[in-house]
Every structure is written in structure tokens, then in C-alpha cells.
Short mmCIF file of C-alpha atoms in Angstrom, two decimals:
data_model
loop_
_atom_site.label_atom_id
_atom_site.label_comp_id
_atom_site.label_asym_id
_atom_site.label_seq_id
_atom_site.Cartn_x
_atom_site.Cartn_y
_atom_site.Cartn_z
CA MET J 1095 272.04 -50.32 -61.18
CA LYS J 1096 274.97 -51.10 -63.38
CA SER J 1097 275.78 -54.57 -65.05
CA ASN J 1098 279.48 -54.87 -65.70
CA HIS J 1099 280.35 -58.73 -65.67
CA ARG J 1100 284.30 -57.95 -64.94
CA ARG J 1101 283.01 -56.01 -61.79
CA GLN J 1102 280.71 -58.15 -60.80
CA PRO J 1103 281.16 -58.86 -56.88
CA CYS J 1104 281.21 -62.15 -55.10
CA ILE J 1105 278.64 -62.45 -52.70
CA ALA J 1106 278.59 -66.03 -50.42
CA MET J 1107 274.77 -67.53 -50.42
CA VAL J 1108 273.93 -69.71 -47.34
CA LEU J 1109 272.48 -72.93 -48.34
CA VAL J 1110 270.54 -74.11 -45.25
CA ARG J 1111 268.06 -77.24 -45.46
CA GLY J 1112 264.80 -76.97 -46.39
CA GLY J 1113 262.57 -74.41 -48.08
CA HIS J 1114 265.87 -71.76 -46.96
CA THR J 1115 267.87 -73.28 -49.84
CA PHE J 1116 264.57 -72.71 -52.16
CA GLN J 1117 264.76 -69.16 -51.32
CA ALA J 1118 268.51 -68.47 -51.07
CA LEU J 1119 268.54 -69.73 -54.96
CA ALA J 1120 265.51 -67.60 -56.02
CA VAL J 1121 267.71 -64.30 -54.37
CA ALA J 1122 271.11 -65.76 -56.45
CA ASP J 1123 268.98 -65.99 -59.61
CA HIS J 1124 267.36 -63.00 -59.15
CA MET J 1125 271.01 -61.33 -58.90
CA LYS J 1126 272.43 -63.03 -61.27
CA ASP J 1127 273.23 -59.89 -63.21
CA LEU J 1128 274.80 -57.90 -60.52
CA ILE J 1129 276.74 -60.48 -58.47
CA ARG J 1130 278.97 -63.97 -58.76
CA PRO J 1131 277.26 -66.11 -56.28
CA VAL J 1132 279.72 -68.56 -54.23
CA TYR J 1133 277.87 -71.00 -51.81
CA ILE J 1134 277.75 -71.92 -48.43
CA ILE J 1135 276.54 -75.34 -48.05
CA CYS J 1136 275.20 -77.21 -44.71
CA LYS J 1137 276.60 -80.98 -44.73
CA ASP J 1138 273.06 -82.19 -44.29
CA ASN J 1139 271.65 -80.38 -47.40
CA ARG J 1140 273.82 -82.12 -49.97
CA MET J 1141 270.77 -82.17 -52.55
CA ALA J 1142 271.18 -78.57 -52.66
CA PHE J 1143 274.55 -79.21 -54.65
CA GLY J 1144 272.16 -80.69 -57.73
CA ARG J 1145 270.08 -77.43 -57.29
CA LEU J 1146 272.71 -74.85 -58.01
CA ARG J 1147 271.69 -73.20 -61.31
CA ILE J 1148 274.56 -70.47 -61.59
CA PRO J 1149 278.10 -72.30 -60.63
CA GLY J 1150 280.40 -71.26 -58.04
CA SER J 1151 282.79 -72.06 -55.46
CA ILE J 1152 281.29 -73.86 -52.56
CA VAL J 1153 282.41 -74.45 -48.75
CA TRP J 1154 280.74 -77.43 -46.88
CA ILE J 1155 279.60 -76.60 -42.95
CA ARG J 1156 278.23 -78.58 -40.45
CA PRO J 1157 274.44 -77.98 -39.38
CA SER J 1158 274.37 -76.40 -35.95
CA PHE J 1159 271.74 -74.89 -33.44
CA GLN J 1160 268.85 -75.94 -36.32
CA SER J 1161 266.11 -75.95 -34.27
CA VAL J 1162 265.67 -74.63 -30.59
CA LEU J 1163 268.66 -74.87 -28.35
CA SER J 1164 269.12 -78.39 -27.06
CA LYS J 1165 268.60 -79.06 -23.57
CA CYS J 1166 270.72 -81.99 -23.37
CA VAL J 1167 274.66 -81.01 -22.69
CA GLY J 1168 275.90 -83.70 -24.90
CA ARG J 1169 274.55 -82.48 -27.87
CA LEU J 1170 274.81 -79.06 -27.07
CA ILE J 1171 278.81 -79.35 -26.96
CA LEU J 1172 278.69 -81.18 -29.94
CA GLU J 1173 276.70 -78.42 -31.57
CA SER J 1174 278.67 -75.67 -30.19
CA ALA J 1175 281.60 -77.88 -32.04
CA SER J 1176 279.83 -77.59 -35.17
CA PHE J 1177 279.43 -74.06 -34.50
CA LEU J 1178 282.90 -73.14 -34.15
CA LEU J 1179 283.98 -75.34 -37.18
CA SER J 1180 281.61 -73.89 -39.54
CA PHE J 1181 282.91 -70.22 -37.94
CA ALA J 1182 286.19 -70.69 -39.06
CA LYS J 1183 285.60 -72.28 -42.56
CA THR J 1184 283.09 -69.52 -43.25
CA ALA J 1185 285.66 -66.99 -42.61
CA CYS J 1186 288.50 -68.84 -44.71
CA PHE J 1187 286.00 -69.09 -47.54
CA LEU J 1188 284.86 -65.40 -47.43
CA LEU J 1189 289.00 -64.12 -47.29
CA GLN J 1190 289.77 -66.86 -49.95
CA THR J 1191 286.81 -66.00 -52.78
CA ARG J 1192 287.09 -62.10 -51.61
CA SER J 1193 283.38 -62.20 -51.19
CA ARG J 1194 281.98 -58.59 -50.47
CA ALA J 1195 278.69 -59.86 -48.63
CA LEU J 1196 276.63 -62.70 -47.44
CA VAL J 1197 273.48 -63.18 -47.99
CA SER J 1198 271.14 -65.62 -45.36
CA VAL J 1199 267.55 -66.45 -45.60
CA GLY J 1200 267.84 -67.99 -42.01
CA SER J 1201 267.82 -71.30 -40.14
CA GLY J 1202 270.12 -71.71 -37.12
CA SER J 1203 272.93 -73.16 -38.98
CA SER J 1204 273.36 -69.61 -40.66
CA LEU J 1205 274.22 -68.21 -37.48
CA ALA J 1206 277.73 -69.23 -37.51
CA PRO J 1207 278.40 -67.94 -41.40
CA ILE J 1208 276.72 -64.44 -40.60
CA LEU J 1209 279.22 -63.93 -37.06
CA ALA J 1210 282.00 -65.22 -39.27
CA ALA J 1211 281.18 -62.44 -41.90
CA LYS J 1212 280.79 -59.60 -39.39
CA ALA J 1213 284.16 -60.83 -37.38
CA ILE J 1214 286.05 -59.89 -40.92
CA ARG J 1215 283.93 -56.97 -42.17
CA ARG J 1216 282.14 -58.67 -44.67
CA GLN J 1217 278.62 -57.05 -45.27
CA VAL J 1218 275.75 -59.26 -43.87
CA VAL J 1219 272.16 -59.29 -45.77
CA TYR J 1220 269.67 -60.87 -44.00
CA VAL J 1221 266.18 -61.79 -45.86
CA GLU J 1222 263.83 -63.21 -43.17
CA SER J 1223 262.00 -66.41 -44.92
CA ALA J 1224 258.63 -65.89 -46.82
CA ALA J 1225 257.32 -68.85 -44.41
CA ARG J 1226 256.96 -66.25 -41.72
CA ILE J 1227 254.39 -63.36 -41.97
CA THR J 1228 252.70 -62.54 -38.30
CA THR J 1229 255.54 -64.44 -36.37
CA ARG J 1230 259.44 -63.70 -36.25
CA SER J 1231 261.37 -66.27 -36.98
CA LEU J 1232 264.02 -67.51 -34.23
CA CYS J 1233 267.15 -66.63 -36.36
CA GLY J 1234 265.51 -63.54 -37.34
CA ASN J 1235 264.55 -62.47 -34.11
CA ILE J 1236 268.43 -62.94 -32.90
CA VAL J 1237 269.91 -61.30 -36.17
CA TYR J 1238 267.70 -58.34 -36.04
CA ARG J 1239 267.78 -57.77 -32.19
CA TYR J 1240 271.77 -58.16 -32.21
CA ARG J 1241 271.79 -55.93 -35.73
CA LEU J 1242 274.09 -58.54 -36.95
CA ALA J 1243 273.01 -57.69 -40.64
CA ASP J 1244 273.83 -54.57 -42.76
CA LEU J 1245 270.60 -54.68 -44.44
CA PHE J 1246 267.61 -56.59 -43.25
CA LEU J 1247 265.07 -57.30 -45.76
CA VAL J 1248 261.44 -58.85 -45.66
CA GLN J 1249 259.36 -60.49 -48.12
CA TRP J 1250 255.88 -59.68 -46.92
CA GLU J 1251 254.50 -56.22 -46.46
CA GLU J 1252 253.10 -57.44 -43.00
CA GLN J 1253 256.78 -58.52 -41.33
CA VAL J 1254 257.32 -54.60 -41.41
CA ALA J 1255 255.28 -54.27 -38.37
CA LEU J 1256 257.51 -57.16 -36.84
CA TYR J 1257 260.96 -55.48 -38.05
CA PRO J 1258 260.25 -52.15 -37.93
CA ARG J 1259 263.68 -51.29 -39.06
CA ALA J 1260 263.52 -53.75 -41.79
CA LYS J 1261 263.08 -52.72 -45.46
CA TYR J 1262 260.35 -54.46 -47.67
CA ALA J 1263 261.80 -56.24 -50.92
CA GLY J 1264 259.15 -58.39 -52.33
CA ARG J 1265 259.52 -62.02 -52.96
CA PRO J 1266 262.00 -63.29 -56.09
CA PHE J 1267 259.14 -66.25 -56.37
CA MET K 760 248.02 -89.12 -61.23
CA ILE K 761 247.98 -87.90 -57.74
CA PHE K 762 251.79 -87.15 -56.40
CA VAL K 763 252.24 -86.96 -52.64
CA THR K 764 255.65 -85.24 -51.61
CA VAL K 765 256.63 -85.02 -47.82
CA GLY K 766 260.29 -82.97 -49.01
CA THR K 767 262.71 -83.81 -45.97
CA TYR K 768 260.01 -83.51 -43.51
CA LYS K 769 259.07 -86.49 -41.55
CA GLY K 770 255.77 -87.07 -43.19
CA ASP K 771 254.86 -90.88 -42.25
CA ARG K 772 251.33 -89.61 -40.64
CA LEU K 773 250.62 -88.27 -44.54
CA VAL K 774 252.21 -91.07 -46.19
CA ARG K 775 250.11 -93.20 -44.13
CA GLU K 776 246.79 -91.61 -44.81
CA MET K 777 247.28 -91.39 -48.65
CA ASP K 778 248.32 -95.10 -48.50
CA ARG K 779 244.87 -95.55 -46.35
CA ILE K 780 242.46 -93.87 -49.05
CA ALA K 781 244.67 -94.67 -52.26
CA PRO K 782 242.17 -97.45 -53.29
CA MET K 783 239.18 -94.96 -53.05
CA PHE K 784 240.90 -93.14 -56.27
CA ASP K 785 240.40 -94.57 -59.65
CA GLU K 786 244.32 -93.15 -60.57
CA PRO K 787 247.59 -94.06 -60.28
CA MET K 788 249.49 -92.27 -56.96
CA ILE K 789 253.41 -91.77 -56.55
CA ALA K 790 254.56 -90.91 -53.27
CA GLN K 791 257.85 -89.14 -52.37
CA ILE K 792 258.74 -90.79 -48.94
CA GLY K 793 261.84 -88.75 -47.86
CA ARG K 794 263.33 -90.41 -44.71
CA GLY K 795 259.77 -91.80 -43.64
CA LYS K 796 259.74 -95.44 -41.76
CA TYR K 797 256.22 -95.96 -43.29
CA ILE K 798 256.46 -98.00 -46.52
CA PRO K 799 253.34 -97.30 -48.64
CA ARG K 800 251.45 -100.70 -49.97
CA ASN K 801 249.12 -99.05 -52.25
CA CYS K 802 251.33 -96.71 -54.13
CA THR K 803 254.69 -96.37 -55.84
CA PHE K 804 256.80 -94.49 -54.05
CA PHE K 805 260.47 -93.33 -53.89
CA ARG K 806 262.51 -91.70 -51.34
CA PHE K 807 264.09 -88.51 -53.02
CA SER K 808 265.00 -86.99 -56.69
CA PRO K 809 266.87 -83.96 -57.65
CA SER K 810 264.02 -82.45 -59.16
CA LEU K 811 260.01 -83.16 -58.70
CA GLU K 812 259.22 -81.19 -61.15
CA PRO K 813 258.25 -83.91 -63.85
CA TYR K 814 256.11 -85.01 -61.46
CA PHE K 815 254.32 -82.04 -60.65
CA ARG K 816 253.84 -81.70 -64.57
CA GLU K 817 252.48 -85.06 -64.92
CA ALA K 818 249.97 -85.00 -61.93
CA ARG K 819 246.63 -83.92 -62.02
CA MET K 820 246.71 -82.89 -58.29
CA VAL K 821 249.49 -82.89 -55.91
CA ILE K 822 249.52 -83.19 -51.89
CA SER K 823 252.06 -81.63 -50.49
CA HIS K 824 254.01 -80.78 -47.01
CA GLY K 825 253.31 -77.02 -46.30
CA GLY K 826 257.04 -76.03 -46.98
CA VAL K 827 257.52 -72.86 -48.47
CA GLY K 828 259.72 -74.09 -51.00
CA THR K 829 257.11 -76.62 -52.66
CA THR K 830 254.15 -74.53 -51.94
CA PHE K 831 255.61 -71.34 -54.26
CA GLU K 832 256.95 -74.01 -56.75
CA LEU K 833 253.72 -75.45 -57.16
CA ILE K 834 251.98 -71.87 -57.20
CA ASN K 835 254.01 -70.76 -59.83
CA MET K 836 253.52 -73.87 -62.00
CA GLY K 837 249.69 -73.10 -61.66
CA VAL K 838 249.18 -76.88 -60.50
CA SER K 839 246.32 -78.02 -58.22
CA PHE K 840 247.00 -78.97 -54.74
CA VAL K 841 246.56 -79.35 -51.16
CA ALA K 842 249.14 -78.32 -48.64
CA VAL K 843 249.12 -80.36 -45.26
CA SER K 844 250.72 -78.46 -42.36
CA SER K 845 253.20 -80.70 -40.67
CA MET K 846 252.86 -80.46 -36.85
CA ASP K 847 256.38 -81.45 -36.82
CA VAL K 848 257.96 -78.51 -37.46
CA HIS K 849 259.19 -75.58 -35.24
CA ASP K 850 256.39 -73.37 -33.42
CA ASN K 851 253.91 -74.68 -36.45
CA HIS K 852 254.85 -71.55 -38.66
CA GLN K 853 253.47 -73.18 -41.69
CA GLU K 854 250.20 -72.36 -40.65
CA ASP K 855 250.74 -68.90 -40.99
CA LEU K 856 251.80 -69.12 -44.58
CA LEU K 857 249.35 -71.71 -45.54
CA SER K 858 246.28 -69.74 -43.67
CA LYS K 859 247.27 -66.57 -46.17
CA LEU K 860 247.53 -68.50 -49.29
CA GLU K 861 244.34 -70.39 -48.75
CA ALA K 862 242.65 -67.12 -47.83
CA ILE K 863 243.51 -65.90 -51.34
CA ASN K 864 242.53 -69.34 -53.01
CA LEU K 865 245.95 -70.09 -54.25
CA LEU K 866 245.67 -73.58 -52.41
CA VAL K 867 243.34 -75.80 -50.11
CA TRP K 868 244.72 -76.11 -46.83
CA CYS K 869 244.44 -79.30 -44.88
CA LYS K 870 244.91 -78.77 -41.30
CA GLU K 871 244.32 -82.42 -40.35
CA VAL K 872 245.24 -85.71 -42.53
CA SER K 873 242.08 -86.96 -41.56
CA GLN K 874 240.49 -84.64 -43.81
CA LEU K 875 242.55 -85.40 -46.65
CA SER K 876 240.00 -86.96 -48.69
CA GLU K 877 237.90 -84.07 -48.41
CA SER K 878 240.42 -81.60 -49.23
CA ILE K 879 241.18 -83.65 -52.39
CA ARG K 880 237.74 -83.12 -53.32
CA LYS K 881 237.37 -79.69 -52.69
CA ALA K 882 240.96 -78.44 -54.46
CA ALA K 883 239.38 -80.30 -57.65
CA THR K 884 236.81 -77.75 -57.80
CA LEU K 885 238.93 -74.90 -56.79
CA PRO K 886 239.06 -72.33 -59.51
CA THR K 887 242.33 -71.59 -61.14
CA ARG K 888 243.95 -68.35 -60.08
CA VAL K 889 246.88 -66.83 -61.50
CA TYR K 890 249.55 -65.97 -58.95
CA LEU K 891 250.83 -62.41 -59.52
CA LYS K 892 254.46 -62.29 -57.96
CA PRO K 893 255.29 -58.96 -56.44
CA ARG K 894 257.87 -56.71 -57.95
CA CYS K 895 261.13 -57.80 -56.04
CA ARG K 896 263.73 -55.41 -55.07
CA ILE K 897 266.55 -57.61 -53.47
CA ALA K 898 268.58 -56.52 -56.12
CA GLU K 899 268.05 -53.06 -55.73
CA PHE K 900 268.96 -52.75 -52.04
CA VAL K 901 272.06 -54.98 -52.51
CA ALA K 902 273.53 -52.65 -55.28
CA ASN K 903 273.04 -49.84 -53.23
CA LEU K 904 274.47 -51.62 -49.96
CA LEU K 905 277.74 -52.75 -52.10
CA ASP K 906 277.55 -49.45 -54.05
CA LEU K 907 277.69 -51.16 -57.37
#
């Protein structure tokens, strides 16, 4: 593993509300000698802005499919519109910043950025949340099942049993 | 000082119970109540702060929601704390993490807010245990993927 500041690639970190932000920022901090992070931040997670330890470009996206799919049709239409908007904004941002990869630690709102990265052929790294040990998260399940990630990492050894193709990578905290 | 934090969760049940038992403790209590509707009467409170670290450092005991971020922040700081699992979260996944960490004596897990005072007493007597971070290889895997 070489560290050369001029050659450090841009990597987009997805910051979604709650413990996902804590984990994504810990991952960014852990890789600080290797990459230059840029940030895709959910609009309902404005506090994340004050927690960035490494400066980088930011794009704000709308939250979508945060929990189990809504049964209310109106809400579903609204969420789908947010999803498409976040997809388009992420794709433009990844091209603008010349990001080589996108890192997500989960939650429904990161599905749009993940699909956008796949659509423009950027590498996707998915790290399953450390909050999960014996069960799959909904987002992790979708990403794993449909092979949306080029690299699927887990933070607990027990999670390898849930995701046999995943690699155990430990935790940065 | 006892510090209570609900993070971004809906923690009204926790704040209400802490407010009820606050007079039983002979020390000040401060609560971070987030977007909660219940306004405590027996303790000082605020809604959000960019960093809770100063409160964590000052507190003798922290009562926290069971979110992964705050839980590992407190474990890494070596603070005595009680983690209260929130029933509001999707599929109660906090229980998975909290039961694992309680089994290795890194925290006291309070499953029901009605057991809070008992959990606080238990946490005060819990022997300090140093958390050893596992080796993290995320950077190594990403470097291989991107051929760096």
C-alpha cells in the first residue's frame, strides 16, 4: 500500500443519519493517508457537516427509503422522486469530483448513490453496519443479493456467516 | 453529574423516566432530548449539540440510547454507561449489538426504561474493562480494489 498525496484518489463517502455517519467518518479517517474523501450527505443529516474531520467537496441529497417501504402511495411517490433526484445528483457529483469509488455503510438513503455509482461504472465499497451481528440489514441484504458492491466488507467475524462472499475487515473504532 | 442522551432517536420514554427518577440522585442531571416532545422538569436539558464529548468527559455516568455511534464513542472513552435499547428502531437491531457488548462487560444494557435505576446502580459497580480495537483492514482492501 503506497501513500502518495498527488496520486490520492477521490472517494465519495455517503453520510446518512444516525450511526451510519459515525461509521462512515471513522472509515474515512482510517483511510486518510490513502484517499481524498468527498461527501454525499443526506439533507436530514445536516449535523454531519460539523463533524467532518477531513475537508472535502459536498453534495446534499434527499433522504429516500429510510425504513421499510411505505405502504402509503403518496409517500411512495414522494420517496421515488427523492430517489431519482439523489441518483442524478450523485452521478453528476461523482463525475465532477472524478471520484473513483463510493463507500457506503448503509441505510436506505444510500441505495440511490450506490446505484448511481454503478451506473457510471465507479467502484462501490459496501461496509455492513457494525450494529448488525447476527442479522442482515435491509440495505445490506439488497446490496449483497443483487451484487451491487464490488467489495462487500463486514465488521464482525460473525457476519461472514450471513454474507459468505463478504470479507471480514475489522472495525476502525 | 449524570448525562442522558437520546441522539436523533425519539427518546421521550427514556427522558420521562430519567426525569421521574432524577430527584432520587444526589447529583445534577443534564439531558440531550433531541426532537422529543417531553420537556423535563427535574433536570437541565438541551436539544442538540455539535459534539457531546465535553458532556461525556464531565459525566460520572452516561445514560445513552443504544445507537452504534454513541455506544462505541463511550466505550473508547472508557466512560461508565447504561445503554437503553430503543424499541422504536427498525427490527430492534440494537439488541444484537448491546447483548454482545454486555456479554463482554463493556456496558450495562437496560432493556426496559422501568429498570433504569437498577441499571444505573449496576453500571456504577461494573469493573472498568479496556476495549481492544480489532485490527482494521478496510484501507488495505480498498487499496487492493483500486490498485493503489
